[in-house]
Amino acid sequence: MDAVPDRTQTRLDSFVDRYAARTAGMTASEIRALFAVASRPEVVSLAGGMPNISGLPLDVVSGAVGDLITQHGAVAMQYGSGQGVPELREQITEVMRLEGISAHPDDVVVTVGSQQAVDLVTRIFIDPGDVVICEAPSYVGALGVFKAYQADVVHAEMDADGLVPEALQQAITSVKASGRTIKFLYTIPNFHNPAGVTMAAARRAQVLEICKREGVLVLEDNPYGLLGFDRDPLRALRADEADNVVYLGSFSKTFAPGFRVGWALAPHPVREKLVLAQESATLCPPQFSQMAISAYLAKHDWLGQIKQFREMYRERRDAMIGALDDLMPAGCSWNVPDGGFYVWLTLPPGVDAKAMLPRAVTARVAYVPGTAFFADGFGSRAMRLSYCYPTPERIREGVRRLAGVLEAEIELRATFGAAAPERGLSTYQGYDGPGTDVS
């Protein structure tokens, strides 16, 4: 008689009992899961936030890289400082000056994109169970980092003017009353990813005052700050509070993401810890990428290039908003971003963006469901639409396909009486993102 197999010994991963506890928080984001589908040429992807680098002067970039290899190759391809190339750090201070920041190069730490900066800051501040306060919704890449380090994310509501100070205060008070420790507020004040809104100037002072009074560090993530469409760069939070703000910047959106160069500007004691964390993670950020970007900044009209990017993205924003105005069914609402890459679309009651996604992909259009940007399952009636990469013609076609899927979904629910699932009580019950109805 054959032995009965022991099903308890059948595992897909034989290492499952050996991983560290924190790996339980390491899961693929909903955006990553979309990449394989969204990259197919027949699919109009309104999902990924890939910068459109077609406007880059590749001849200039090629010349700068060629000169770098010819003249400084032995240095560029060698190990470097854990803090970053001094010349580039000096140039970064000039970039930040556009947003009112006065800083010393010694307080800049170059990172492998601003994503690594989020990771390093989280590494040096978070113990398991510590709290990070985030806007609702928030950047999916940061939420993944916080989860991986076993932080608890507490959301604070946003509206058309960004983070609501009263909601921030309520969140801080509630967390402290529960006996937990808040380590920092994570905020994207300019042209928010994913909500597309910008924090009002008056609120910035309020947010800084609340965090300073409550002893909460501010982590200001600002990759889109120079990509406003109709006005000069807004004054950074760090410009008005040097001692309680860690500022993160990146060249991924204003130059090219393939070089993977970002930075953190931090108070001096924090800077020291970031350098140590950087050295343990990568030994040093890539010297070649830093020197290539430094050469580009020194020899090219990079401000003029950013102006061209702003005009290109504004044209794509206009195409997106025009298509939404013309094609979206009743009951939908959306914001009109004044910079950055994203529109936040709220669907009619009862429509679940995540459940609808497979039908959208079948119709050859992709988006990111709003639930990807919440740590607690909210956002089911919302989606993020990205206009940065497709041409205006493709954007309109993508919205046309999406509107068709949505109309069919609404008709189906009207026919069969489907209702939205019940959700547990929350301080923002039924909240799916900032109320920015302009439809």
Short mmCIF file of C-alpha atoms in Angstrom, two decimals:
data_model
loop_
_atom_site.label_atom_id
_atom_site.label_comp_id
_atom_site.label_asym_id
_atom_site.label_seq_id
_atom_site.Cartn_x
_atom_site.Cartn_y
_atom_site.Cartn_z
CA MET A 1 0.00 0.00 0.00
CA ASP A 2 1.40 3.37 -1.05
CA ALA A 3 2.25 5.82 1.71
CA VAL A 4 -0.04 8.84 2.06
CA PRO A 5 1.94 12.02 1.27
CA ASP A 6 2.42 14.37 4.18
CA ARG A 7 0.84 17.55 2.83
CA THR A 8 2.21 19.59 5.73
CA GLN A 9 5.67 19.07 4.24
CA THR A 10 4.69 20.40 0.79
CA ARG A 11 5.93 23.96 0.48
CA LEU A 12 6.50 26.28 -2.40
CA ASP A 13 9.34 27.94 -0.48
CA SER A 14 11.56 25.66 1.55
CA PHE A 15 13.16 28.66 3.25
CA VAL A 16 9.92 30.01 4.70
CA ASP A 17 10.87 29.23 8.31
CA ARG A 18 14.28 30.87 8.01
CA TYR A 19 13.37 34.36 6.82
CA ALA A 20 13.48 37.32 9.18
CA ALA A 21 10.09 38.38 10.54
CA ARG A 22 10.27 41.68 8.66
CA THR A 23 10.09 39.89 5.29
CA ALA A 24 6.39 39.31 5.97
CA GLY A 25 5.93 42.96 5.06
CA MET A 26 7.74 42.62 1.73
CA THR A 27 5.07 42.24 -0.93
CA ALA A 28 4.85 43.24 -4.60
CA SER A 29 3.02 46.51 -5.19
CA GLU A 30 -0.03 46.67 -7.42
CA ILE A 31 1.96 48.84 -9.83
CA ARG A 32 4.67 46.21 -10.21
CA ALA A 33 2.02 43.59 -10.92
CA LEU A 34 0.73 45.78 -13.78
CA PHE A 35 4.07 46.26 -15.53
CA ALA A 36 3.99 43.08 -17.62
CA VAL A 37 0.57 43.96 -19.01
CA ALA A 38 0.95 47.73 -19.24
CA SER A 39 4.16 47.45 -21.27
CA ARG A 40 2.42 45.61 -24.11
CA PRO A 41 2.22 47.95 -27.15
CA GLU A 42 -1.51 47.38 -27.69
CA VAL A 43 -2.29 48.56 -24.14
CA VAL A 44 -2.60 52.28 -23.42
CA SER A 45 -0.91 52.56 -20.05
CA LEU A 46 -2.22 55.33 -17.82
CA ALA A 47 -0.64 53.45 -14.92
CA GLY A 48 3.12 53.92 -14.62
CA GLY A 49 4.74 57.23 -13.73
CA MET A 50 7.62 56.92 -16.18
CA PRO A 51 9.14 60.29 -17.12
CA ASN A 52 9.06 61.03 -20.83
CA ILE A 53 12.73 61.49 -21.67
CA SER A 54 12.16 61.74 -25.43
CA GLY A 55 12.77 65.47 -25.14
CA LEU A 56 16.28 65.04 -23.72
CA PRO A 57 19.09 66.25 -26.00
CA LEU A 58 20.69 62.82 -26.33
CA ASP A 59 23.55 64.22 -28.39
CA VAL A 60 24.46 66.50 -25.50
CA VAL A 61 24.15 63.64 -22.99
CA SER A 62 26.21 61.38 -25.24
CA GLY A 63 28.92 64.01 -25.57
CA ALA A 64 29.04 64.61 -21.82
CA VAL A 65 29.29 60.88 -21.08
CA GLY A 66 31.93 60.40 -23.77
CA ASP A 67 34.03 63.25 -22.42
CA LEU A 68 33.62 61.87 -18.91
CA ILE A 69 35.01 58.49 -19.91
CA THR A 70 37.82 59.98 -21.99
CA GLN A 71 38.93 62.63 -19.51
CA HIS A 72 37.93 61.22 -16.10
CA GLY A 73 37.15 57.56 -16.68
CA ALA A 74 39.63 56.24 -14.12
CA VAL A 75 37.90 58.25 -11.41
CA ALA A 76 34.31 57.86 -12.64
CA MET A 77 34.53 54.07 -12.72
CA GLN A 78 36.15 53.76 -9.29
CA TYR A 79 34.71 53.61 -5.77
CA GLY A 80 33.77 56.97 -4.28
CA SER A 81 32.60 58.66 -1.13
CA GLY A 82 29.65 57.26 0.80
CA GLN A 83 28.25 60.78 0.95
CA GLY A 84 28.56 61.49 -2.77
CA VAL A 85 30.73 63.48 -5.16
CA PRO A 86 31.49 66.93 -3.67
CA GLU A 87 30.95 68.79 -6.96
CA LEU A 88 27.50 67.26 -7.40
CA ARG A 89 26.52 68.03 -3.81
CA GLU A 90 27.46 71.65 -4.44
CA GLN A 91 25.30 71.69 -7.57
CA ILE A 92 22.42 70.10 -5.67
CA THR A 93 22.42 73.03 -3.26
CA GLU A 94 21.98 75.34 -6.27
CA VAL A 95 19.05 73.24 -7.52
CA MET A 96 17.38 73.44 -4.09
CA ARG A 97 17.93 77.20 -3.98
CA LEU A 98 15.15 77.45 -6.59
CA GLU A 99 12.76 76.35 -3.83
CA GLY A 100 14.08 78.76 -1.23
CA ILE A 101 16.43 76.30 0.48
CA SER A 102 19.74 77.59 1.77
CA ALA A 103 21.96 74.61 2.54
CA HIS A 104 25.58 73.55 2.81
CA PRO A 105 26.89 70.72 0.59
CA ASP A 106 28.16 68.94 3.70
CA ASP A 107 24.57 68.26 4.74
CA VAL A 108 23.65 66.61 1.41
CA VAL A 109 23.84 62.82 1.06
CA VAL A 110 23.63 61.45 -2.48
CA THR A 111 21.50 58.30 -2.80
CA VAL A 112 20.58 55.74 -5.42
CA GLY A 113 17.42 57.60 -6.37
CA SER A 114 15.19 59.23 -3.78
CA GLN A 115 13.65 55.78 -3.20
CA GLN A 116 16.84 54.74 -1.44
CA ALA A 117 16.72 57.94 0.58
CA VAL A 118 13.27 56.92 1.88
CA ASP A 119 14.72 53.52 2.77
CA LEU A 120 17.75 54.95 4.58
CA VAL A 121 15.70 57.43 6.62
CA THR A 122 13.30 54.65 7.58
CA ARG A 123 16.18 52.35 8.49
CA ILE A 124 17.74 54.79 10.91
CA PHE A 125 14.49 55.86 12.60
CA ILE A 126 12.03 52.97 12.61
CA ASP A 127 11.79 50.16 15.12
CA PRO A 128 9.04 47.55 14.63
CA GLY A 129 5.72 49.01 15.74
CA ASP A 130 6.75 52.65 15.38
CA VAL A 131 4.30 54.89 13.55
CA VAL A 132 4.74 56.83 10.32
CA ILE A 133 1.99 59.32 9.52
CA CYS A 134 1.25 59.56 5.80
CA GLU A 135 -1.18 61.49 3.69
CA ALA A 136 -4.18 59.53 2.48
CA PRO A 137 -3.47 58.44 -0.21
CA SER A 138 0.34 58.20 -0.29
CA TYR A 139 3.18 57.09 -2.56
CA VAL A 140 3.10 53.31 -2.95
CA GLY A 141 6.91 53.00 -2.97
CA ALA A 142 7.18 54.68 0.42
CA LEU A 143 4.36 52.57 1.88
CA GLY A 144 6.27 49.47 0.78
CA VAL A 145 9.41 50.66 2.58
CA PHE A 146 7.51 51.43 5.79
CA LYS A 147 5.83 48.03 5.73
CA ALA A 148 9.14 46.25 5.11
CA TYR A 149 10.62 47.86 8.23
CA GLN A 150 7.51 46.87 10.23
CA ALA A 151 6.25 50.39 10.78
CA ASP A 152 2.58 51.09 11.37
CA VAL A 153 1.20 53.61 8.87
CA VAL A 154 -1.48 56.00 10.09
CA HIS A 155 -3.14 58.06 7.38
CA ALA A 156 -4.26 61.69 7.65
CA GLU A 157 -6.81 63.07 5.22
CA MET A 158 -6.10 65.37 2.31
CA ASP A 159 -8.35 67.68 0.32
CA ALA A 160 -7.88 69.90 -2.71
CA ASP A 161 -5.31 71.97 -0.75
CA GLY A 162 -3.25 69.00 0.38
CA LEU A 163 -2.75 67.60 3.86
CA VAL A 164 -5.41 68.86 6.27
CA PRO A 165 -3.68 70.27 9.39
CA GLU A 166 -6.62 69.36 11.66
CA ALA A 167 -6.48 65.78 10.40
CA LEU A 168 -2.74 65.68 11.05
CA GLN A 169 -3.25 66.91 14.61
CA GLN A 170 -6.03 64.38 15.17
CA ALA A 171 -3.83 61.54 13.93
CA ILE A 172 -0.93 62.59 16.17
CA THR A 173 -3.20 62.92 19.21
CA SER A 174 -4.82 59.55 18.58
CA VAL A 175 -1.51 57.71 18.14
CA LYS A 176 0.00 59.25 21.26
CA ALA A 177 -3.10 58.36 23.26
CA SER A 178 -2.62 54.73 22.22
CA GLY A 179 0.91 54.76 23.67
CA ARG A 180 2.68 54.30 20.34
CA THR A 181 5.68 56.30 19.12
CA ILE A 182 5.48 58.53 16.03
CA LYS A 183 8.81 58.78 14.25
CA PHE A 184 7.97 61.06 11.33
CA LEU A 185 5.41 62.51 8.96
CA TYR A 186 5.94 61.52 5.32
CA THR A 187 4.59 64.14 2.93
CA ILE A 188 4.73 64.99 -0.77
CA PRO A 189 3.67 68.66 -0.70
CA ASN A 190 4.04 69.48 -4.41
CA PHE A 191 2.01 67.84 -7.21
CA HIS A 192 1.34 64.86 -5.03
CA ASN A 193 1.85 61.26 -6.08
CA PRO A 194 -0.79 59.89 -6.46
CA ALA A 195 -3.37 62.59 -5.66
CA GLY A 196 -2.01 65.34 -7.91
CA VAL A 197 -2.81 68.09 -5.39
CA THR A 198 -0.46 70.69 -3.89
CA MET A 199 -0.28 71.75 -0.26
CA ALA A 200 -1.49 75.34 0.17
CA ALA A 201 1.11 77.85 1.39
CA ALA A 202 -0.82 78.68 4.57
CA ARG A 203 -1.05 75.00 5.47
CA ARG A 204 2.69 74.50 5.16
CA ALA A 205 3.32 76.77 8.12
CA GLN A 206 0.60 74.99 10.09
CA VAL A 207 2.01 71.54 9.35
CA LEU A 208 5.51 72.62 10.35
CA GLU A 209 4.22 74.19 13.58
CA ILE A 210 2.21 71.09 14.54
CA CYS A 211 5.10 68.72 13.91
CA LYS A 212 7.62 70.86 15.77
CA ARG A 213 5.28 71.25 18.76
CA GLU A 214 4.53 67.52 18.84
CA GLY A 215 8.12 66.40 18.32
CA VAL A 216 7.44 64.75 14.95
CA LEU A 217 10.13 64.84 12.25
CA VAL A 218 9.00 65.84 8.74
CA LEU A 219 10.18 63.79 5.77
CA GLU A 220 9.55 66.01 2.74
CA ASP A 221 9.66 64.08 -0.54
CA ASN A 222 9.78 66.48 -3.48
CA PRO A 223 10.62 64.79 -6.81
CA TYR A 224 8.16 66.93 -8.82
CA GLY A 225 8.81 70.34 -7.28
CA LEU A 226 10.36 71.92 -10.40
CA LEU A 227 7.63 70.61 -12.70
CA GLY A 228 4.89 73.14 -12.03
CA PHE A 229 3.02 74.23 -15.14
CA ASP A 230 2.08 77.83 -14.57
CA ARG A 231 4.18 79.24 -11.74
CA ASP A 232 7.63 79.37 -10.23
CA PRO A 233 8.69 76.57 -7.87
CA LEU A 234 6.94 76.69 -4.51
CA ARG A 235 8.86 77.31 -1.33
CA ALA A 236 9.91 74.01 0.22
CA LEU A 237 9.00 73.06 3.78
CA ARG A 238 12.74 72.67 4.43
CA ALA A 239 13.26 76.34 3.47
CA ASP A 240 11.35 77.41 6.60
CA GLU A 241 12.43 74.69 9.02
CA ALA A 242 15.99 73.43 8.78
CA ASP A 243 16.12 71.60 12.12
CA ASN A 244 13.06 69.35 11.84
CA VAL A 245 12.82 68.51 8.13
CA VAL A 246 14.65 65.93 6.06
CA TYR A 247 14.26 66.91 2.41
CA LEU A 248 14.43 64.37 -0.42
CA GLY A 249 15.12 65.26 -4.05
CA SER A 250 15.75 63.41 -7.29
CA PHE A 251 17.05 63.85 -10.83
CA SER A 252 14.77 61.08 -12.08
CA LYS A 253 11.93 63.42 -13.05
CA THR A 254 13.97 66.44 -14.21
CA PHE A 255 16.70 64.52 -16.06
CA ALA A 256 16.50 60.73 -16.42
CA PRO A 257 15.63 57.91 -14.01
CA GLY A 258 18.15 55.50 -15.48
CA PHE A 259 21.03 57.24 -13.71
CA ARG A 260 19.37 56.57 -10.32
CA VAL A 261 20.63 59.69 -8.53
CA GLY A 262 18.72 61.32 -5.71
CA TRP A 263 19.63 62.96 -2.44
CA ALA A 264 18.70 63.72 1.13
CA LEU A 265 19.30 67.05 2.86
CA ALA A 266 19.27 66.45 6.59
CA PRO A 267 20.13 68.13 9.88
CA HIS A 268 23.76 67.44 10.69
CA PRO A 269 23.28 64.59 13.23
CA VAL A 270 20.84 62.83 10.89
CA ARG A 271 23.25 63.34 7.99
CA GLU A 272 25.93 61.40 9.88
CA LYS A 273 23.60 58.43 10.40
CA LEU A 274 22.50 58.51 6.76
CA VAL A 275 26.10 58.31 5.54
CA LEU A 276 26.73 55.29 7.78
CA ALA A 277 23.54 53.63 6.54
CA GLN A 278 24.52 54.40 2.94
CA GLU A 279 27.95 52.86 3.42
CA SER A 280 26.46 49.67 4.86
CA ALA A 281 23.89 49.43 2.05
CA THR A 282 25.95 50.23 -1.06
CA LEU A 283 29.40 51.30 0.21
CA CYS A 284 28.97 54.33 -2.04
CA PRO A 285 26.45 55.61 -4.58
CA PRO A 286 27.61 55.04 -8.19
CA GLN A 287 30.41 57.46 -8.97
CA PHE A 288 29.82 57.29 -12.74
CA SER A 289 26.16 58.33 -12.55
CA GLN A 290 26.97 61.22 -10.24
CA MET A 291 29.77 62.56 -12.39
CA ALA A 292 27.65 62.23 -15.56
CA ILE A 293 24.85 64.29 -14.04
CA SER A 294 27.36 66.79 -12.66
CA ALA A 295 28.82 67.24 -16.15
CA TYR A 296 25.31 67.68 -17.62
CA LEU A 297 24.44 70.35 -15.05
CA ALA A 298 27.72 72.17 -15.66
CA LYS A 299 27.64 72.15 -19.48
CA HIS A 300 23.98 72.20 -20.47
CA ASP A 301 21.08 74.61 -20.02
CA TRP A 302 19.32 72.30 -17.58
CA LEU A 303 16.86 75.00 -16.50
CA GLY A 304 15.83 75.44 -20.11
CA GLN A 305 15.46 71.68 -20.39
CA ILE A 306 13.18 71.61 -17.35
CA LYS A 307 11.09 74.35 -18.96
CA GLN A 308 10.65 72.11 -22.02
CA PHE A 309 9.61 69.21 -19.78
CA ARG A 310 7.07 71.43 -18.04
CA GLU A 311 5.53 72.45 -21.36
CA MET A 312 5.41 68.85 -22.56
CA TYR A 313 3.75 67.59 -19.37
CA ARG A 314 1.30 70.51 -19.38
CA GLU A 315 0.23 69.53 -22.90
CA ARG A 316 -0.32 65.97 -21.72
CA ARG A 317 -2.20 67.15 -18.62
CA ASP A 318 -4.48 69.21 -20.85
CA ALA A 319 -5.09 66.19 -23.08
CA MET A 320 -6.01 64.09 -20.04
CA ILE A 321 -8.38 66.66 -18.54
CA GLY A 322 -9.97 67.40 -21.92
CA ALA A 323 -10.61 63.69 -22.51
CA LEU A 324 -12.06 63.22 -19.03
CA ASP A 325 -14.34 66.22 -19.55
CA ASP A 326 -15.56 64.88 -22.87
CA LEU A 327 -15.82 61.16 -22.20
CA MET A 328 -16.25 60.24 -18.54
CA PRO A 329 -19.77 59.16 -17.46
CA ALA A 330 -21.73 61.05 -14.83
CA GLY A 331 -20.76 60.45 -11.23
CA CYS A 332 -17.00 60.64 -11.78
CA SER A 333 -14.84 63.41 -10.37
CA TRP A 334 -11.21 64.37 -10.73
CA ASN A 335 -8.71 67.08 -9.91
CA VAL A 336 -6.83 69.36 -12.31
CA PRO A 337 -3.17 69.16 -11.24
CA ASP A 338 -1.01 72.24 -11.74
CA GLY A 339 2.18 70.21 -12.04
CA GLY A 340 3.62 66.73 -11.83
CA PHE A 341 2.36 63.54 -13.47
CA TYR A 342 -0.98 62.44 -12.00
CA VAL A 343 -4.75 62.82 -11.90
CA TRP A 344 -6.79 61.25 -9.08
CA LEU A 345 -10.12 59.98 -10.40
CA THR A 346 -13.01 59.10 -8.06
CA LEU A 347 -15.64 56.70 -9.43
CA PRO A 348 -19.40 56.59 -8.85
CA PRO A 349 -20.64 54.87 -5.67
CA GLY A 350 -20.52 51.09 -5.87
CA VAL A 351 -17.77 50.87 -8.50
CA ASP A 352 -14.59 49.13 -7.33
CA ALA A 353 -11.53 50.19 -9.35
CA LYS A 354 -9.51 47.11 -8.39
CA ALA A 355 -12.29 44.69 -9.30
CA MET A 356 -12.78 46.50 -12.61
CA LEU A 357 -9.10 46.39 -13.58
CA PRO A 358 -9.12 42.98 -15.35
CA ARG A 359 -11.95 44.19 -17.59
CA ALA A 360 -10.01 47.37 -18.32
CA VAL A 361 -6.91 45.39 -19.29
CA THR A 362 -9.07 43.26 -21.59
CA ALA A 363 -10.14 46.54 -23.20
CA ARG A 364 -6.42 47.40 -23.54
CA VAL A 365 -6.14 50.21 -21.02
CA ALA A 366 -4.34 50.18 -17.67
CA TYR A 367 -4.47 52.31 -14.52
CA VAL A 368 -3.53 51.89 -10.86
CA PRO A 369 -6.38 51.21 -8.41
CA GLY A 370 -6.60 53.60 -5.49
CA THR A 371 -6.16 50.80 -2.94
CA ALA A 372 -2.46 50.63 -3.89
CA PHE A 373 -1.93 53.99 -2.18
CA PHE A 374 -3.50 53.22 1.19
CA ALA A 375 -2.05 51.05 3.93
CA ASP A 376 -5.49 50.04 5.20
CA GLY A 377 -7.54 48.98 2.18
CA PHE A 378 -9.29 52.25 1.42
CA GLY A 379 -9.38 53.90 -1.99
CA SER A 380 -11.52 51.27 -3.74
CA ARG A 381 -13.56 53.94 -5.56
CA ALA A 382 -10.48 55.73 -6.86
CA MET A 383 -7.71 55.30 -9.40
CA ARG A 384 -4.52 57.09 -10.34
CA LEU A 385 -4.17 58.11 -13.97
CA SER A 386 -0.74 59.07 -15.25
CA TYR A 387 -0.36 61.39 -18.24
CA CYS A 388 3.41 61.81 -18.27
CA TYR A 389 4.42 59.12 -20.78
CA PRO A 390 1.77 58.58 -23.51
CA THR A 391 1.31 61.06 -26.33
CA PRO A 392 -1.78 63.29 -26.16
CA GLU A 393 -3.43 61.12 -28.83
CA ARG A 394 -2.77 57.94 -26.84
CA ILE A 395 -4.02 59.59 -23.67
CA ARG A 396 -7.34 60.41 -25.30
CA GLU A 397 -7.66 56.90 -26.70
CA GLY A 398 -6.86 55.43 -23.29
CA VAL A 399 -9.53 57.56 -21.62
CA ARG A 400 -12.01 56.55 -24.34
CA ARG A 401 -11.36 52.87 -23.61
CA LEU A 402 -11.55 53.46 -19.86
CA ALA A 403 -14.84 55.33 -20.17
CA GLY A 404 -16.31 52.43 -22.14
CA VAL A 405 -15.31 49.94 -19.45
CA LEU A 406 -16.70 52.18 -16.74
CA GLU A 407 -20.01 52.71 -18.54
CA ALA A 408 -20.41 48.94 -18.88
CA GLU A 409 -19.60 48.53 -15.18
CA ILE A 410 -22.18 51.13 -14.17
CA GLU A 411 -24.82 49.51 -16.40
CA LEU A 412 -24.04 46.07 -14.99
CA ARG A 413 -24.39 47.28 -11.42
CA ALA A 414 -27.61 49.12 -12.24
CA THR A 415 -29.02 45.93 -13.76
CA PHE A 416 -28.08 43.58 -10.95
CA GLY A 417 -28.15 46.01 -8.03
CA ALA A 418 -24.57 45.38 -6.94
CA ALA A 419 -23.48 47.43 -3.96
CA ALA A 420 -20.15 48.45 -2.58
CA PRO A 421 -18.83 46.12 0.15
CA GLU A 422 -19.18 47.18 3.75
CA ARG A 423 -16.03 48.48 5.41
CA GLY A 424 -15.13 48.78 9.03
CA LEU A 425 -15.43 51.98 10.99
CA SER A 426 -12.60 54.45 10.50
CA THR A 427 -11.81 58.06 11.22
CA TYR A 428 -12.28 58.52 7.47
CA GLN A 429 -15.12 56.10 6.79
CA GLY A 430 -15.87 56.00 3.07
CA TYR A 431 -12.85 58.15 2.27
CA ASP A 432 -11.25 57.45 -1.10
CA GLY A 433 -8.92 60.42 -1.46
CA PRO A 434 -9.00 64.20 -1.63
CA GLY A 435 -12.29 65.75 -2.61
CA THR A 436 -11.38 67.57 -5.79
CA ASP A 437 -14.56 67.38 -7.84
CA VAL A 438 -14.26 69.68 -10.83
CA SER A 439 -16.32 67.61 -13.27
#
